[in-house]
Coordinates of C-alpha atoms in Angstrom, one line a residue:
M10 CA -33.3 6.5 29.2
S11 CA -30.3 7.7 26.9
V12 CA -30.2 7.6 23.1
Y13 CA -27.1 7.7 21.3
L14 CA -27.3 9.2 17.7
D15 CA -23.7 10.6 17.2
H16 CA -21.9 7.5 15.7
A17 CA -20.2 9.6 13.0
A18 CA -18.2 11.2 15.9
T19 CA -17.4 7.9 17.6
T20 CA -19.1 4.6 17.9
P21 CA -19.1 1.9 20.7
L22 CA -16.2 -0.5 20.9
R23 CA -17.1 -3.7 19.5
E24 CA -17.0 -6.9 21.5
C25 CA -14.8 -8.6 18.8
A26 CA -12.4 -5.7 19.0
L27 CA -12.2 -5.8 22.9
D28 CA -11.7 -9.5 22.7
A29 CA -8.9 -9.2 20.2
W30 CA -7.2 -6.4 22.1
T31 CA -7.4 -8.4 25.4
R32 CA -6.1 -11.6 23.9
A33 CA -3.2 -9.8 22.2
Q34 CA -2.2 -8.0 25.3
R35 CA -2.2 -11.3 27.2
D36 CA -0.1 -12.8 24.7
L37 CA 2.2 -9.9 24.7
A38 CA 2.5 -10.1 28.5
A39 CA 3.2 -13.7 28.5
T40 CA 5.8 -13.4 25.7
P41 CA 7.0 -9.9 25.6
G42 CA 8.7 -8.5 22.4
N43 CA 9.0 -5.6 20.2
P44 CA 7.9 -6.4 16.5
A45 CA 11.3 -5.2 15.3
A46 CA 13.2 -7.6 17.6
L47 CA 14.9 -10.9 16.2
H48 CA 14.2 -13.0 19.3
F49 CA 11.2 -15.3 19.8
G50 CA 9.1 -12.6 21.5
G51 CA 9.7 -10.1 18.7
R52 CA 9.0 -12.7 16.1
R53 CA 5.7 -13.7 18.0
A54 CA 4.6 -9.9 18.0
R55 CA 5.5 -9.5 14.4
R56 CA 3.4 -12.4 13.4
M57 CA 0.5 -10.9 15.3
L58 CA 1.0 -7.5 13.5
D59 CA 1.4 -9.2 10.2
D60 CA -1.9 -11.2 10.7
A61 CA -3.6 -8.0 11.5
R62 CA -2.2 -6.4 8.4
E63 CA -3.4 -9.3 6.2
Q64 CA -7.0 -9.0 7.8
V65 CA -7.1 -5.2 7.1
A66 CA -5.9 -5.7 3.4
E67 CA -8.4 -8.4 2.8
A68 CA -11.3 -6.3 4.2
L69 CA -10.4 -3.2 2.2
G70 CA -9.3 -4.6 -1.2
A71 CA -5.6 -3.9 -0.7
D72 CA -2.2 -5.7 -0.7
I73 CA -0.8 -6.6 2.7
H74 CA 2.3 -4.4 1.9
E75 CA 0.0 -1.4 1.4
V76 CA -1.2 -1.4 5.0
I77 CA 0.5 1.3 7.3
F78 CA -0.8 1.4 10.9
T79 CA -1.4 4.9 12.3
S80 CA -3.1 6.5 15.4
G81 CA -6.3 7.2 13.3
A82 CA -7.7 8.9 10.3
T83 CA -6.4 12.3 11.3
E84 CA -2.8 11.1 11.2
S85 CA -3.6 9.1 8.2
D86 CA -5.0 12.1 6.3
A87 CA -2.0 14.3 7.3
L88 CA 0.5 11.6 6.1
G89 CA -1.7 10.8 3.0
V90 CA -1.8 14.3 1.7
M91 CA 1.5 15.8 2.8
A92 CA 4.0 12.9 2.8
A93 CA 2.7 12.1 -0.7
A94 CA 2.8 15.8 -1.9
R95 CA 6.4 16.2 -0.6
G96 CA 7.4 12.9 -2.4
M97 CA 5.8 14.0 -5.7
R98 CA 7.6 17.4 -5.5
G99 CA 10.9 15.7 -4.7
R100 CA 10.5 13.6 -7.8
E101 CA 9.3 16.5 -10.2
E102 CA 10.0 19.9 -8.7
F103 CA 6.9 21.6 -10.5
R104 CA 4.4 19.3 -8.9
A105 CA 3.6 21.7 -6.0
L106 CA -0.3 21.9 -6.4
I107 CA -2.7 20.1 -4.0
V108 CA -6.4 19.8 -4.9
V109 CA -9.1 18.8 -2.3
S110 CA -12.9 18.9 -2.3
G111 CA -14.8 21.5 -0.5
V112 CA -16.3 19.0 1.9
E113 CA -13.2 17.7 3.5
H114 CA -12.8 16.9 7.3
D115 CA -10.6 19.4 9.0
A116 CA -7.9 16.6 9.1
V117 CA -7.4 17.4 5.3
A118 CA -8.7 20.9 5.0
H119 CA -6.1 22.2 7.8
Q120 CA -3.3 20.7 5.9
R121 CA -3.5 23.8 3.9
E122 CA -1.6 25.8 6.6
V123 CA 1.3 23.1 6.4
A124 CA 1.2 23.1 2.7
S125 CA 1.4 26.9 2.6
R126 CA 4.4 27.0 4.9
E127 CA 6.0 24.4 2.7
G128 CA 5.5 26.3 -0.6
F129 CA 2.8 24.3 -2.1
S130 CA -0.4 25.8 -3.8
W131 CA -3.8 24.8 -2.6
E132 CA -7.1 24.6 -4.6
V133 CA -10.5 23.7 -3.2
L134 CA -13.2 22.3 -5.6
P135 CA -16.6 24.0 -5.6
V136 CA -19.6 22.2 -4.0
D137 CA -23.2 22.3 -5.6
A138 CA -26.2 23.1 -3.4
G139 CA -26.8 19.2 -2.6
G140 CA -23.2 18.9 -1.0
V141 CA -21.6 17.1 -4.0
S142 CA -18.2 18.2 -5.2
I143 CA -18.2 19.8 -8.8
L144 CA -15.3 18.5 -11.0
P145 CA -13.6 20.3 -13.7
V146 CA -15.1 19.7 -17.1
V147 CA -12.6 18.2 -19.7
G148 CA -12.9 16.3 -22.9
G149 CA -12.6 12.5 -22.7
H150 CA -9.7 11.4 -20.5
D151 CA -7.9 14.9 -20.7
A152 CA -6.4 16.5 -17.7
P153 CA -7.6 19.9 -16.4
P154 CA -5.2 22.4 -17.9
S155 CA -4.5 24.0 -14.6
W156 CA -3.6 20.7 -12.9
D157 CA -1.5 19.1 -15.8
G158 CA 2.1 18.7 -15.0
R159 CA 1.5 20.7 -11.8
L160 CA -0.6 18.4 -9.5
A161 CA 1.0 16.5 -6.7
V162 CA -2.0 15.1 -4.8
G163 CA -5.7 15.3 -5.0
S164 CA -8.0 14.4 -2.1
M165 CA -11.7 13.7 -1.9
A166 CA -13.6 12.0 1.0
L167 CA -15.9 9.1 0.0
V168 CA -18.5 10.4 2.5
P169 CA -17.9 13.6 4.4
S170 CA -18.4 13.2 7.9
E171 CA -20.6 16.2 8.4
I172 CA -23.2 16.0 5.6
G173 CA -22.9 12.3 4.6
T174 CA -23.2 12.9 0.8
I175 CA -21.5 10.4 -1.6
Q176 CA -18.7 12.0 -3.5
P177 CA -17.8 11.3 -7.1
V178 CA -14.4 9.7 -6.1
A179 CA -13.9 7.3 -9.0
D180 CA -14.3 10.3 -11.5
F181 CA -12.0 12.3 -9.5
V182 CA -9.4 9.7 -9.4
E183 CA -9.4 9.6 -13.2
L184 CA -8.8 13.4 -13.4
V185 CA -5.9 13.3 -10.8
H186 CA -4.3 10.4 -12.7
A187 CA -4.7 12.0 -16.1
S188 CA -2.9 15.0 -14.5
G189 CA -0.1 12.8 -13.2
G190 CA -0.9 13.2 -9.6
L191 CA -1.5 10.8 -6.6
A192 CA -5.2 10.3 -5.5
H193 CA -6.1 10.2 -1.7
S194 CA -9.4 9.6 0.0
D195 CA -10.8 9.6 3.5
A196 CA -12.9 6.6 3.8
A197 CA -13.6 6.6 7.4
Q198 CA -17.3 7.3 7.2
A199 CA -17.9 5.1 4.3
I200 CA -16.9 1.7 5.3
P201 CA -19.8 0.8 7.5
T202 CA -22.4 1.2 4.6
L203 CA -20.5 1.4 1.2
D204 CA -18.6 -1.1 -0.8
V205 CA -15.1 0.2 -0.4
S206 CA -12.2 -1.3 -2.3
F207 CA -8.9 0.4 -2.5
A208 CA -7.9 -1.3 -5.7
G209 CA -11.4 -1.0 -7.1
L210 CA -11.4 2.6 -6.7
G211 CA -7.9 3.1 -8.2
L212 CA -6.8 5.2 -5.3
D213 CA -3.0 5.6 -4.4
L214 CA -3.8 6.5 -0.7
M215 CA -6.8 5.8 1.6
S216 CA -7.3 6.7 5.3
V217 CA -9.4 4.8 7.8
G218 CA -10.1 5.6 11.5
G219 CA -10.6 2.9 14.1
H220 CA -13.1 4.4 16.4
K221 CA -15.5 5.2 13.6
I222 CA -16.0 1.4 13.1
G223 CA -15.9 0.1 16.7
A224 CA -12.2 -0.2 17.1
P225 CA -10.3 1.5 20.0
A226 CA -9.6 5.3 19.6
G227 CA -6.0 5.8 18.8
T228 CA -6.0 3.1 15.9
G229 CA -6.1 3.7 12.2
V230 CA -4.7 2.7 8.8
L231 CA -3.3 4.5 5.8
L232 CA -3.3 2.4 2.7
A233 CA -0.5 3.5 0.4
R234 CA 0.1 1.9 -3.1
R235 CA 3.6 0.4 -3.4
G236 CA 6.1 2.4 -5.4
I237 CA 4.6 6.0 -4.8
P238 CA 6.9 8.5 -3.6
M239 CA 6.3 9.6 0.0
T240 CA 8.5 11.9 2.2
T241 CA 7.6 11.8 5.8
D242 CA 8.2 14.7 8.3
R243 CA 8.5 12.1 11.1
P244 CA 11.7 10.1 10.4
G245 CA 12.7 7.5 12.9
G246 CA 13.3 3.8 13.1
G247 CA 12.0 2.9 9.7
H248 CA 8.6 1.4 10.9
E249 CA 5.7 1.1 8.5
R250 CA 7.7 1.5 5.3
S251 CA 9.7 4.4 7.0
I252 CA 6.5 6.6 6.6
R253 CA 5.2 6.2 10.2
S254 CA 8.0 5.4 12.5
G255 CA 7.5 4.4 16.1
T256 CA 7.0 1.0 17.8
P257 CA 3.5 0.0 16.5
D258 CA 0.5 -0.8 18.7
V259 CA 0.2 -4.5 18.2
A260 CA -2.8 -5.0 20.3
G261 CA -4.6 -1.9 18.8
A262 CA -3.8 -3.3 15.2
C263 CA -5.4 -6.7 16.2
A264 CA -8.5 -4.9 17.6
L265 CA -8.7 -2.6 14.5
A266 CA -8.5 -5.8 12.2
A267 CA -11.2 -7.6 14.2
A268 CA -13.6 -4.7 14.1
L269 CA -13.0 -4.1 10.4
T270 CA -13.6 -7.6 9.4
E271 CA -16.9 -7.7 11.3
V272 CA -18.0 -4.4 9.9
V273 CA -17.5 -5.5 6.3
S274 CA -19.3 -8.9 7.0
E275 CA -22.1 -6.8 8.5
R276 CA -22.2 -4.1 5.9
A277 CA -25.2 -5.0 3.7
A278 CA -27.4 -5.7 6.6
F279 CA -26.4 -2.5 8.4
A280 CA -26.9 -0.5 5.3
A281 CA -30.3 -1.8 4.7
H282 CA -31.2 -1.2 8.6
A283 CA -29.9 2.4 8.4
A284 CA -31.7 3.1 5.3
D285 CA -35.0 2.0 6.9
L286 CA -34.3 4.2 9.9
R287 CA -33.4 7.1 7.7
A288 CA -36.6 6.8 5.7
H289 CA -38.7 6.7 8.9
L290 CA -37.0 9.8 10.4
L291 CA -37.2 11.9 7.1
A292 CA -40.9 10.9 6.7
H293 CA -41.8 12.5 10.2
L294 CA -39.9 15.6 10.2
P295 CA -42.0 18.6 11.4
D296 CA -42.5 21.7 9.2
G297 CA -39.3 23.8 8.8
V298 CA -36.9 21.0 9.1
V299 CA -35.4 19.6 5.9
P300 CA -32.5 17.4 4.9
T301 CA -29.5 19.9 4.1
A302 CA -28.3 17.9 1.0
G303 CA -31.9 17.4 -0.4
E304 CA -32.1 14.5 -2.7
S305 CA -28.4 14.0 -3.2
A306 CA -27.2 10.4 -2.8
S307 CA -26.0 10.0 0.9
C308 CA -24.6 7.5 3.3
P309 CA -27.8 6.1 5.0
A310 CA -26.2 6.3 8.5
I311 CA -25.6 10.1 8.4
I312 CA -28.7 12.5 8.4
H313 CA -27.9 16.1 8.1
L314 CA -30.8 18.5 8.9
S315 CA -31.5 22.2 8.4
L316 CA -33.5 23.8 11.1
P317 CA -35.1 27.4 11.2
T318 CA -32.8 28.6 14.0
A319 CA -29.3 30.2 14.2
R320 CA -28.9 28.7 17.9
P321 CA -27.6 25.1 17.6
E322 CA -26.2 25.4 21.0
A323 CA -29.8 25.7 22.5
V324 CA -31.0 23.0 20.3
L325 CA -28.2 20.5 21.4
M326 CA -28.8 21.5 25.1
A327 CA -32.5 20.5 24.8
F328 CA -31.7 17.3 23.3
D329 CA -29.1 16.6 26.0
M330 CA -31.7 17.4 28.6
A331 CA -34.0 14.8 26.9
G332 CA -31.1 12.3 27.1
I333 CA -30.4 12.2 23.4
A334 CA -27.0 12.6 21.9
V335 CA -26.8 14.4 18.5
S336 CA -24.3 16.8 17.1
A337 CA -24.5 20.2 15.5
G338 CA -23.2 20.2 11.9
S339 CA -21.3 23.3 12.7
A340 CA -18.0 23.1 14.6
C341 CA -18.0 24.1 18.3
H342 CA -14.7 25.3 19.9
A343 CA -14.5 26.3 23.6
G344 CA -18.3 26.7 23.6
V345 CA -18.3 29.1 20.8
T346 CA -20.4 28.0 17.8
R347 CA -19.3 29.0 14.3
P348 CA -21.1 28.5 10.9
S349 CA -20.3 25.3 9.1
D350 CA -17.8 25.9 6.3
I351 CA -19.3 23.0 4.4
V352 CA -22.9 24.3 4.4
M353 CA -21.6 27.8 3.5
A354 CA -19.8 26.1 0.6
M355 CA -23.1 24.7 -0.4
G356 CA -24.4 28.3 -1.0
R357 CA -26.1 28.8 2.4
T358 CA -25.9 32.1 4.4
E359 CA -24.0 32.2 7.7
E360 CA -27.3 32.0 9.6
Q361 CA -28.5 29.0 7.7
A362 CA -25.1 27.3 8.2
L363 CA -25.6 27.7 12.0
G364 CA -29.0 26.1 12.1
V365 CA -28.0 22.6 11.3
L366 CA -28.1 19.2 13.1
R367 CA -26.5 15.8 12.4
V368 CA -28.1 12.6 13.3
S369 CA -25.8 9.6 12.8
L370 CA -26.9 5.9 13.2
G371 CA -25.2 2.8 14.5
R372 CA -25.8 -0.9 14.4
E373 CA -27.5 -0.5 17.9
T374 CA -29.9 2.2 16.9
T375 CA -33.5 1.3 16.8
R376 CA -36.8 2.7 15.5
D377 CA -37.6 3.6 19.1
D378 CA -34.4 5.8 19.2
I379 CA -35.6 7.6 16.1
D380 CA -39.0 8.1 17.5
A381 CA -37.5 9.5 20.8
F382 CA -35.5 12.0 18.5
L383 CA -38.6 12.9 16.7
S384 CA -40.5 13.5 19.9
A385 CA -37.8 15.8 21.3
L386 CA -37.4 17.6 18.1
P387 CA -40.2 20.2 18.6
T388 CA -39.0 21.2 22.1
A389 CA -35.5 21.6 20.9
M390 CA -36.6 23.8 17.9
R391 CA -38.6 26.1 20.4
A392 CA -35.4 26.4 22.5
G393 CA -33.5 27.5 19.5
A394 CA -36.3 29.9 18.5
A395 CA -36.4 31.4 22.0
L396 CA -32.8 32.4 21.8
D397 CA -33.3 33.7 18.2
G398 CA -36.0 36.0 19.6
V399 CA -33.6 37.3 22.4
A400 CA -30.9 37.9 19.9
H401 CA -33.3 39.8 17.6
V402 CA -34.6 42.1 20.4
R403 CA -30.8 42.8 21.4
N404 CA -30.0 43.5 17.8
E405 CA -33.1 46.1 17.7
R406 CA -31.9 47.8 20.8
N407 CA -28.4 48.1 19.4
E408 CA -29.6 49.5 16.3
E409 CA -31.8 52.2 18.2
R410 CA -28.6 53.4 20.1

């Protein structure tokens, strides 16, 4: 038996997406054409792409001309933050400040290195103990003094992929706009359970990743409001409003549109299903395991837990041996585990930021899956505690020397 509880990392390809992709590839094979070509094959491919664009726009509360197809949320985030920041500074040279929340995905957070090389200033908002961004306090609709006249772009995820807390994006957008900047949000984790409307949120830019909603990996969308200044670092043939050049993946766009349409149609039912499973899991946690974000409002499909261990690799290995796929909230690179930056931003110690676990749910997840996780959790905790003990003995011996 295997149990998959890592849907926030990637979720299975939906049948509707596979059908749309297969149908599009067959049509393109029968009548080849680049969407930019003027002949009948090109016109057919362009119609397919435009139909997909229209579906995406309808599902996300956007205009068809605001939809830019990309390779995923990571590329969309990079374009959404940096292309917009360059464009704003090109229009007004003093707009060289980028403000982001302290719970952003690496796709946004690591743009700091790019921004620094290009002469932008970077500000990270603080986070409270419940994993919610703390906004500057201003009067009425005023702009924060340090942002006014300087802000180029502000970015805040609707739901951070690691801890799943719902962020105050609407209030953040008001502050960004009061400062004259552009507002971006990564909505990749929010779409399956929250009502996401590009126009309703008042955003200027929004990122979506295909494989988080059952579309193929390598597909994504950046919504960009018409008329905003954007200067891309990848010029080419002028595709996708000259922001993301390159021959578009027509079949991938069709698959993404199909998956997104289905996800939105199932949103209310899945949110209720996930909330029920979440409540069941939280009600049966053993002593010592608590939700990291406490009582903060969260996406029902992402459950972030704090464990009394600093050895997440042992915990994950124990779950893996039990046939259960979950993830550490901390990032693992080349087998080396490091503390979660987001959990540390919430005021936790390095050790506490290591002892975390993320359980993320999909539409296929059942109560039996949750029960299997709960049954395996005590063994996984003992595995972590055993390594904690070994590390403690080693530290004592080193101190004696």
